[in-house]
């Protein structure tokens, strides 16, 4: 894509009304636009990155055997009353003129449980799992962490349905492994962290925590065996010995990028969601619920991968792989290279602005943070080469123009 | 995909609380689930079809040079006040505890105009266009048309920005042609229909209307040259001569599947969105706005393409291409064919239920309405063949098992 088509621009100054690093960088680089506190537009660059994050999540959810659907944002009061969650503080509520009341979906256990009731009757219909990726809404009292804690944010929510706790446990473990794979592909080093099961289960539940000073959580963790507990529940000794290995327990602030819950029969009982087993006995279905926030993931990536010049996207989620710059009259050759790279399946953002100098283009390339910068200049074209530089790595290399497609297609 | 993984089921009876054909068929076949009047869940089959519709729309929007983004659902009162649309009847409104008021996005001219204000200053920044595909909200007084008129529905909204009316007119014509291509690819025969420009323009605007008894509009149209006007503005004589050719004017009910608007400077003036031209003069930007409702398109397809046995999806939007059925002990061979078809890139839904008879499977195949039904039975396997039948077409053909991939990959 040509830069001119994006229509957004980088900004010279850090936005004044943002206090979090992720929002400062993402706004300055033209990935997001703040409409209100906690409410953002995902601009073309940000939307491309979010779609890459979503695509990775979808692949791994589908590999679990889950199927995708889309539930409504307008969730009628009757759903929340059935589960006794109508009075949840963070829910945005509205009433229409005919008196119908809705809560804006911040989670969908209630809706999916009612839907399952229509289709699931027998043990033969179990297990199954379904997920969606959707804007969710939470009326956060404070929304100062940029897109780490938005009032409107993207969520992937997966729900699973089982005949008994043992089958839930099997799937729960599958999801845990699937999530580790998701975060690994996203370039994030996530600790599987024990946390309180809250109202749903007496057992621990698991959070996926990424170490970052921007985080609102604190985890106690062992770097060696990766055992980890949330501060809220832990008795682990800071600086002491790990109970699982001979490592040492560290403490750090962290961002919760995912969580998995054993819901048990909390919702199936509220909605009378039962199944008939082989003996003809009716039993409540056992459920699980599993979340990843793609927009929070994008914010986490910005927090974890940046330097003083700007963002440094992992290749798997970069909006484009290559930032292409033409210098001093090399525009014609650059346009050819642009086309050649796309022909090789390399996603290129071409800085085609003719009223900007080299310094400004280099600064924007660093700020936007694509993995590879390619510079086409008359100087290196004399050697039939272009300059290739990896973002955040020292040095550069000259690559012959004729090899540029093959070299960068990976 | 195996049918068991969908988790939804077809229903024997037409749902009693639906009066529209699209909702009756789509609910019975397991494409949608009605949560409330005008509020639906898109179940896995429906979500797949919607994604195919969205993919076609995206391709054509990208071909126009438009770029995709995602704007918020929570649109602050200040936006609607700036354009004097806070009192629009159909807008769902809410107020949070701190007194912030929002309207749920039913259109996004205001938001995109404010965003453009940050990035567009010069004639060099023009023209550009941006679009999104998003759930939108309208508090319809009556929502009796299934997914043709939802309170929550999917919308593709495109906005364009120009230096003058002439450039808007050029792009408006490009969008008109692009929309015709979209609807053609979707299998819909849409009439470009002149309609009132409303508050935005004194000129006609254009609607894309598909003839259907389920429609809420009425158009006067010429089959021969395809000239068409909305009843609301027309003086054309029913049964009389077409003013553009020697054809005859017919009248019919129709569904509006898209519309395109010349907004002029209505919103740029409200938000002081100006640009500086070559002479240094500041001028308001001229805008256009263009909509297609993917969920309404899905409803229209159901209205237009069905028979007494069920749905008949055009191949471009069918959730799968092939419905695969194994009869009398041919399951093992069917599983092989299932894999072979996927290897050839053919999307297959495999009815792997072992507790259902042939009659029930045939009925479900017709109801769900995939373009091709493949039956694997021991009878035809003796001739090393399977039975291939096109939905809605008479007769069937025997295709050798070894050729099935190549034959159906198209």
Coordinates of C-alpha atoms in Angstrom, one line a residue, chain B:
Chain B
X1 CA -16.5 -29.2 8.4
X2 CA -18.4 -32.0 10.1
X3 CA -22.1 -31.2 10.9
X4 CA -21.5 -32.3 14.5
X5 CA -19.1 -29.5 15.0
X6 CA -21.6 -26.8 14.0
X7 CA -23.5 -27.7 17.2
X8 CA -26.6 -26.1 15.7
X9 CA -29.4 -28.1 14.2
X10 CA -32.1 -27.6 11.7
X11 CA -35.6 -27.5 13.1
X12 CA -38.6 -29.5 11.8
X13 CA -41.1 -26.6 12.3
X14 CA -41.1 -23.1 11.0
X15 CA -40.5 -20.8 14.0
X16 CA -43.9 -19.5 15.1
X17 CA -42.8 -16.0 16.1
X18 CA -41.3 -15.1 12.7
X19 CA -43.5 -13.7 10.0
X20 CA -40.9 -13.0 7.4
X21 CA -39.7 -15.6 5.0
X22 CA -36.0 -14.8 5.4
X23 CA -36.1 -15.2 9.2
X24 CA -38.3 -18.3 9.0
X25 CA -35.9 -20.1 6.6
X26 CA -32.7 -18.8 8.2
X27 CA -33.8 -19.8 11.7
X28 CA -35.2 -23.2 10.6
X29 CA -32.0 -24.0 8.7
X30 CA -29.8 -22.9 11.6
X31 CA -28.2 -19.7 10.2
X32 CA -29.6 -17.3 12.8
X33 CA -31.0 -17.4 16.3
X34 CA -33.4 -14.7 17.4
X35 CA -32.4 -13.2 20.7
X36 CA -35.0 -10.4 20.6
X37 CA -37.2 -8.8 18.0
X38 CA -34.8 -7.4 15.5
X39 CA -31.7 -8.8 17.3
X40 CA -30.1 -12.0 16.0
X41 CA -27.1 -14.2 16.7
X42 CA -25.4 -15.2 13.5
X43 CA -24.8 -19.0 14.0
X44 CA -21.8 -20.7 12.4
X45 CA -23.6 -21.3 9.1
X46 CA -24.9 -17.7 8.9
X47 CA -21.6 -16.3 10.1
X48 CA -19.8 -18.1 7.3
X49 CA -22.2 -16.7 4.7
X50 CA -21.8 -13.2 6.2
X51 CA -18.1 -13.5 6.0
X52 CA -18.3 -14.5 2.3
X53 CA -20.5 -11.4 1.7
X54 CA -18.0 -9.2 3.6
X55 CA -15.1 -10.6 1.7
X56 CA -16.6 -9.7 -1.7
X57 CA -17.4 -6.2 -0.4
X58 CA -13.9 -5.8 1.0
X59 CA -12.3 -6.8 -2.3
X60 CA -14.3 -4.3 -4.2
X61 CA -13.8 -1.5 -1.7
X62 CA -10.1 -2.1 -1.8
X63 CA -10.2 -2.0 -5.6
X64 CA -11.7 1.5 -5.3
X65 CA -8.6 2.5 -3.3
X66 CA -10.5 2.8 0.0
X67 CA -8.8 1.7 3.2
X68 CA -10.4 -0.1 6.1
X69 CA -10.6 1.0 9.7
X70 CA -12.9 0.5 12.7
X71 CA -14.7 3.4 14.5
X72 CA -16.4 3.1 17.9
X73 CA -19.9 2.1 18.6
X74 CA -20.1 4.5 21.6
X75 CA -20.4 7.8 19.8
X76 CA -20.3 10.7 22.2
X77 CA -23.1 13.3 22.3
X78 CA -20.8 16.0 21.1
X79 CA -20.5 14.4 17.7
X80 CA -24.3 14.3 17.2
X81 CA -24.7 17.8 18.5
X82 CA -22.2 19.2 16.1
X83 CA -24.3 17.8 13.2
X84 CA -27.6 18.4 14.9
X85 CA -28.5 14.7 14.9
X86 CA -28.7 14.1 18.6
X87 CA -32.5 14.0 18.4
X88 CA -32.7 11.3 15.7
X89 CA -35.5 8.9 16.7
X90 CA -33.8 5.7 15.9
X91 CA -30.7 6.3 17.9
X92 CA -30.2 4.2 21.0
X93 CA -28.9 6.5 23.7
X94 CA -27.2 5.9 27.1
X95 CA -25.7 7.9 29.9
X96 CA -23.0 6.6 32.2
X97 CA -22.7 7.4 35.9
X98 CA -20.4 10.3 35.3
X99 CA -22.9 11.9 33.0
X100 CA -21.3 11.2 29.7
X101 CA -23.9 10.6 27.0
X102 CA -23.5 8.4 24.0
X103 CA -25.5 7.4 20.9
X104 CA -24.9 3.9 19.6
X105 CA -23.4 4.3 16.1
X106 CA -26.1 3.9 13.4
X107 CA -23.9 5.8 10.9
X108 CA -20.4 7.4 11.2
X109 CA -20.2 10.6 9.2
X110 CA -19.6 12.6 12.3
X111 CA -16.8 10.4 13.6
X112 CA -14.9 10.1 10.3
X113 CA -15.2 13.8 9.7
X114 CA -13.6 14.6 13.1
X115 CA -10.8 12.1 12.4
X116 CA -10.2 13.5 8.9
X117 CA -9.8 16.9 10.5
X118 CA -6.6 15.7 12.2
X119 CA -5.0 14.3 9.1
X120 CA -6.2 16.4 6.1
X121 CA -4.9 19.9 5.6
X122 CA -3.9 20.3 2.0
X123 CA -5.2 19.6 -1.5
X124 CA -2.4 17.1 -1.5
X125 CA -4.2 15.0 1.1
X126 CA -7.2 14.6 -1.2
X127 CA -9.1 12.6 -2.3
X128 CA -9.2 9.7 0.0
X129 CA -11.8 7.2 1.1
X130 CA -12.2 4.9 4.1
X131 CA -14.7 2.2 5.1
X132 CA -15.6 -0.2 7.9
X133 CA -17.7 -3.3 8.4
X134 CA -19.4 -3.1 11.8
X135 CA -22.5 -3.8 13.9
X136 CA -24.8 -0.8 13.8
X137 CA -27.8 0.0 15.9
X138 CA -31.2 1.5 15.1
X139 CA -34.2 1.4 17.4
X140 CA -36.8 0.6 14.8
X141 CA -40.4 1.0 15.9
X142 CA -41.3 -2.2 14.1
X143 CA -38.8 -5.0 13.4
X144 CA -40.9 -7.6 11.6
X145 CA -38.8 -8.2 8.6
X146 CA -36.3 -10.6 10.1
X147 CA -32.8 -9.6 9.3
X148 CA -34.0 -7.2 6.5
X149 CA -34.5 -4.5 9.2
X150 CA -32.7 -5.3 12.4
X151 CA -32.3 -3.3 15.5
X152 CA -28.7 -4.5 15.5
X153 CA -27.3 -5.3 12.0
X154 CA -24.1 -5.4 10.0
X155 CA -23.2 -2.4 7.9
X156 CA -20.4 -1.6 5.5
X157 CA -20.1 2.2 5.4
X158 CA -17.7 4.0 3.1
X159 CA -16.9 7.7 3.3
X160 CA -15.1 9.8 0.7
X161 CA -13.4 13.2 0.8
X162 CA -12.9 15.5 -2.2
X163 CA -11.7 18.9 -3.1
X164 CA -14.8 19.8 -5.1
X165 CA -18.1 18.5 -6.4
X166 CA -16.6 17.3 -9.7
X167 CA -14.2 15.0 -7.9
X168 CA -16.9 13.7 -5.7
X169 CA -19.0 13.1 -8.8
X170 CA -16.2 11.1 -10.4
X171 CA -15.8 8.9 -7.3
X172 CA -19.6 8.6 -6.8
X173 CA -19.8 7.1 -10.3
X174 CA -16.9 4.7 -9.4
X175 CA -18.7 3.6 -6.3
X176 CA -22.0 3.1 -8.3
X177 CA -20.1 0.8 -10.7
X178 CA -18.3 -0.9 -7.8
X179 CA -21.7 -1.6 -6.1
X180 CA -23.1 -3.1 -9.2
X181 CA -20.1 -5.4 -9.3
X182 CA -20.6 -6.3 -5.6
X183 CA -24.3 -7.2 -6.1
X184 CA -23.6 -9.1 -9.3
X185 CA -20.9 -11.2 -7.4
X186 CA -23.4 -11.7 -4.6
X187 CA -25.9 -13.2 -7.2
X188 CA -28.4 -10.3 -6.7
X189 CA -30.0 -8.4 -9.6
X190 CA -30.0 -4.8 -8.3
X191 CA -31.7 -1.9 -10.0
X192 CA -29.8 1.5 -9.6
X193 CA -32.8 3.5 -8.5
X194 CA -33.2 7.3 -8.4
X195 CA -34.4 8.5 -5.1
X196 CA -34.7 11.7 -3.1
X197 CA -31.5 13.2 -1.9
X198 CA -33.2 14.2 1.3
X199 CA -31.5 16.9 3.4
X200 CA -28.1 16.4 1.8
X201 CA -28.5 17.2 -1.9
X202 CA -31.1 18.6 -4.3
X203 CA -30.0 16.1 -6.9
X204 CA -31.3 12.5 -6.9
X205 CA -29.4 10.0 -4.9
X206 CA -29.2 6.4 -5.9
X207 CA -30.5 3.2 -4.2
X208 CA -29.7 -0.3 -5.1
X209 CA -33.0 -2.2 -5.2
X210 CA -33.7 -5.9 -5.6
X211 CA -37.2 -6.9 -6.6
X212 CA -38.9 -8.9 -3.9
X213 CA -42.3 -9.2 -2.4
X214 CA -40.6 -8.9 1.0
X215 CA -39.4 -5.4 0.3
X216 CA -40.6 -2.3 2.0
X217 CA -39.9 -0.1 -1.0
X218 CA -41.7 0.1 -4.4
X219 CA -39.8 0.9 -7.5
X220 CA -40.9 1.9 -11.0
X221 CA -38.5 0.3 -13.4
X222 CA -37.8 -0.6 -17.0
X223 CA -36.6 -4.2 -17.6
X224 CA -35.1 -3.3 -20.9
X225 CA -32.8 -0.4 -20.1
X226 CA -32.9 -0.9 -16.3
X227 CA -33.9 2.7 -15.6
X228 CA -35.6 2.9 -12.2
X229 CA -37.1 5.4 -9.8
X230 CA -38.3 5.0 -6.2
X231 CA -42.1 5.4 -5.9
X232 CA -41.5 8.3 -3.5
X233 CA -40.3 10.6 -6.2
X234 CA -41.5 9.1 -9.5
X235 CA -43.9 10.5 -12.1
X236 CA -43.3 7.4 -14.3
X237 CA -46.5 5.8 -15.7
X238 CA -47.1 2.2 -14.6
X239 CA -47.4 0.2 -17.8
X240 CA -46.4 3.3 -19.8
X241 CA -43.4 3.9 -22.0
X242 CA -40.0 4.2 -20.5
X243 CA -38.6 7.8 -20.9
X244 CA -35.1 6.4 -21.7
X245 CA -35.9 3.7 -24.2
X246 CA -38.8 2.0 -25.9
X247 CA -39.4 -0.4 -23.0
X248 CA -42.3 -0.5 -20.6
X249 CA -42.4 0.7 -17.0
X250 CA -43.2 -2.0 -14.5
X251 CA -43.9 -1.6 -10.7
X252 CA -42.6 -3.9 -8.0
X253 CA -41.9 -4.2 -4.4
X254 CA -38.2 -4.2 -3.6
X255 CA -35.5 -4.4 -1.0
X256 CA -32.9 -1.6 -0.7
X257 CA -29.6 -3.4 -0.4
X258 CA -27.4 -0.3 -0.8
X259 CA -27.4 3.4 -1.2
X260 CA -24.9 6.1 -2.1
X261 CA -25.1 9.8 -1.1
X262 CA -23.5 13.0 -2.1
X263 CA -23.2 14.7 1.3
X264 CA -21.6 17.9 -0.1
X265 CA -20.3 20.1 2.7
X266 CA -23.0 19.2 5.3
X267 CA -20.6 17.5 7.7
X268 CA -17.4 19.3 6.8
X269 CA -19.0 22.6 7.6
X270 CA -20.4 21.2 10.9
X271 CA -16.9 20.1 11.9
X272 CA -14.9 22.9 10.1
X273 CA -13.1 20.3 8.0
X274 CA -11.3 22.5 5.4
X275 CA -8.4 22.1 3.1
X276 CA -6.0 24.7 1.6
X277 CA -5.8 24.7 -2.2
X278 CA -2.9 25.5 -4.5
X279 CA -3.6 29.2 -4.1
X280 CA -3.6 29.1 -0.3
X281 CA -7.3 29.4 -0.1
X282 CA -9.2 27.5 2.6
X283 CA -12.3 25.6 1.4
X284 CA -14.7 23.1 2.9
X285 CA -14.1 19.5 1.9
X286 CA -16.8 17.8 -0.2
X287 CA -17.9 14.4 1.1
X288 CA -19.8 11.3 0.0
X289 CA -21.2 8.4 2.0
X290 CA -22.0 4.9 0.7
X291 CA -23.7 1.9 2.5
X292 CA -24.3 -1.8 2.0
X293 CA -25.8 -3.9 4.8
X294 CA -24.3 -7.4 4.7
X295 CA -26.9 -8.8 7.1
X296 CA -29.7 -7.3 5.0
X297 CA -28.0 -8.8 1.9
X298 CA -28.1 -12.2 3.6
X299 CA -31.8 -11.8 4.3
X300 CA -32.4 -10.6 0.7
X301 CA -30.6 -13.7 -0.6
X302 CA -32.9 -15.9 1.5
X303 CA -35.9 -14.1 0.2
X304 CA -34.9 -14.3 -3.5
X305 CA -33.3 -17.8 -3.5
X306 CA -35.5 -20.4 -1.9
X307 CA -38.1 -22.9 -2.9
X308 CA -40.6 -25.0 -0.9
X309 CA -37.8 -27.3 0.4
X310 CA -35.4 -24.6 1.7
X311 CA -32.6 -22.2 0.7
X312 CA -30.7 -22.1 -2.5
X313 CA -27.4 -20.2 -2.0
X314 CA -25.5 -18.8 -4.9
X315 CA -22.0 -20.4 -4.8
X316 CA -20.2 -17.1 -4.0
X317 CA -21.9 -16.8 -0.6
X318 CA -22.9 -20.4 0.3
X319 CA -21.4 -21.3 3.7
X320 CA -20.0 -24.4 2.0
X321 CA -20.1 -25.6 -1.6
X322 CA -20.9 -29.2 -1.0
X323 CA -23.2 -31.1 1.4
X324 CA -21.8 -34.6 1.7
X325 CA -23.9 -37.5 2.7
X326 CA -22.9 -41.1 3.4
X327 CA -25.6 -43.8 3.1
X328 CA -25.7 -47.4 4.2
X329 CA -22.3 -48.3 5.4
X330 CA -20.4 -46.0 3.1
X331 CA -19.0 -43.8 5.9
X332 CA -15.4 -44.9 5.5
X333 CA -15.4 -44.0 1.8
X334 CA -17.3 -40.8 2.5
X335 CA -14.6 -39.7 5.0
X336 CA -12.0 -40.2 2.3
X337 CA -14.0 -38.2 -0.2
X338 CA -14.5 -35.5 2.4
X339 CA -10.7 -35.2 2.8
X340 CA -10.1 -35.3 -0.9
X341 CA -12.5 -32.5 -1.6
X342 CA -10.9 -30.3 1.0
X343 CA -7.5 -31.1 -0.6
X344 CA -8.9 -29.7 -3.8
X345 CA -10.0 -26.5 -2.0
X346 CA -13.7 -27.5 -2.1
X347 CA -15.5 -26.4 1.1
X348 CA -17.5 -29.4 2.3
X349 CA -20.1 -29.8 5.1
X350 CA -20.1 -33.5 6.0
X351 CA -23.4 -34.8 7.5
X352 CA -21.6 -37.3 9.7
X353 CA -24.7 -38.1 11.9
X354 CA -25.1 -41.9 12.3
X355 CA -28.5 -41.7 14.0
X356 CA -30.3 -40.1 11.0
X357 CA -31.9 -41.7 8.0
X358 CA -31.4 -40.8 4.4
X359 CA -34.7 -38.9 4.2
X360 CA -33.8 -36.6 7.1
X361 CA -30.3 -35.9 5.6
X362 CA -31.8 -35.2 2.2
X363 CA -34.3 -32.8 3.8
X364 CA -31.6 -31.0 5.8
X365 CA -29.4 -30.7 2.7
X366 CA -32.3 -29.0 0.8
X367 CA -33.2 -26.8 3.8
X368 CA -29.6 -25.6 4.3
X369 CA -29.3 -25.1 0.5
X370 CA -25.7 -25.7 -0.4
X371 CA -25.1 -25.6 -4.2
X372 CA -24.1 -29.3 -4.5
X373 CA -25.1 -32.5 -2.8
X374 CA -22.8 -35.5 -3.0
X375 CA -24.2 -38.9 -1.9
X376 CA -21.8 -41.7 -1.2
X377 CA -23.6 -45.1 -1.2
X378 CA -22.6 -48.7 -1.5
X379 CA -24.8 -48.9 -4.6
X380 CA -22.9 -46.4 -6.7
X381 CA -19.6 -47.3 -5.1
X382 CA -19.9 -50.6 -6.9
X383 CA -19.5 -48.5 -10.1
X384 CA -16.7 -46.6 -8.3
X385 CA -18.9 -43.5 -8.5
X386 CA -20.8 -41.1 -6.3
X387 CA -24.0 -39.2 -7.0
X388 CA -23.7 -35.5 -7.6
X389 CA -26.8 -33.3 -7.6
X390 CA -27.1 -29.5 -8.0
X391 CA -29.6 -27.9 -5.6
X392 CA -32.7 -26.6 -7.4
X393 CA -31.8 -28.4 -10.6
X394 CA -33.5 -31.5 -11.9
X395 CA -31.6 -34.8 -12.3
X396 CA -28.2 -35.9 -11.0
X397 CA -25.0 -37.3 -12.4
X398 CA -22.6 -40.1 -11.4
X399 CA -19.1 -38.9 -11.0
X400 CA -16.2 -41.4 -10.7
X401 CA -14.7 -41.2 -7.2
X402 CA -11.2 -40.6 -8.6
X403 CA -12.5 -37.5 -10.5
X404 CA -14.6 -36.0 -7.7
X405 CA -12.0 -33.4 -6.6
X406 CA -11.2 -32.1 -10.0
X407 CA -14.9 -32.1 -11.0
X408 CA -16.1 -30.0 -8.1
X409 CA -13.1 -27.7 -7.6
X410 CA -14.7 -25.9 -10.6

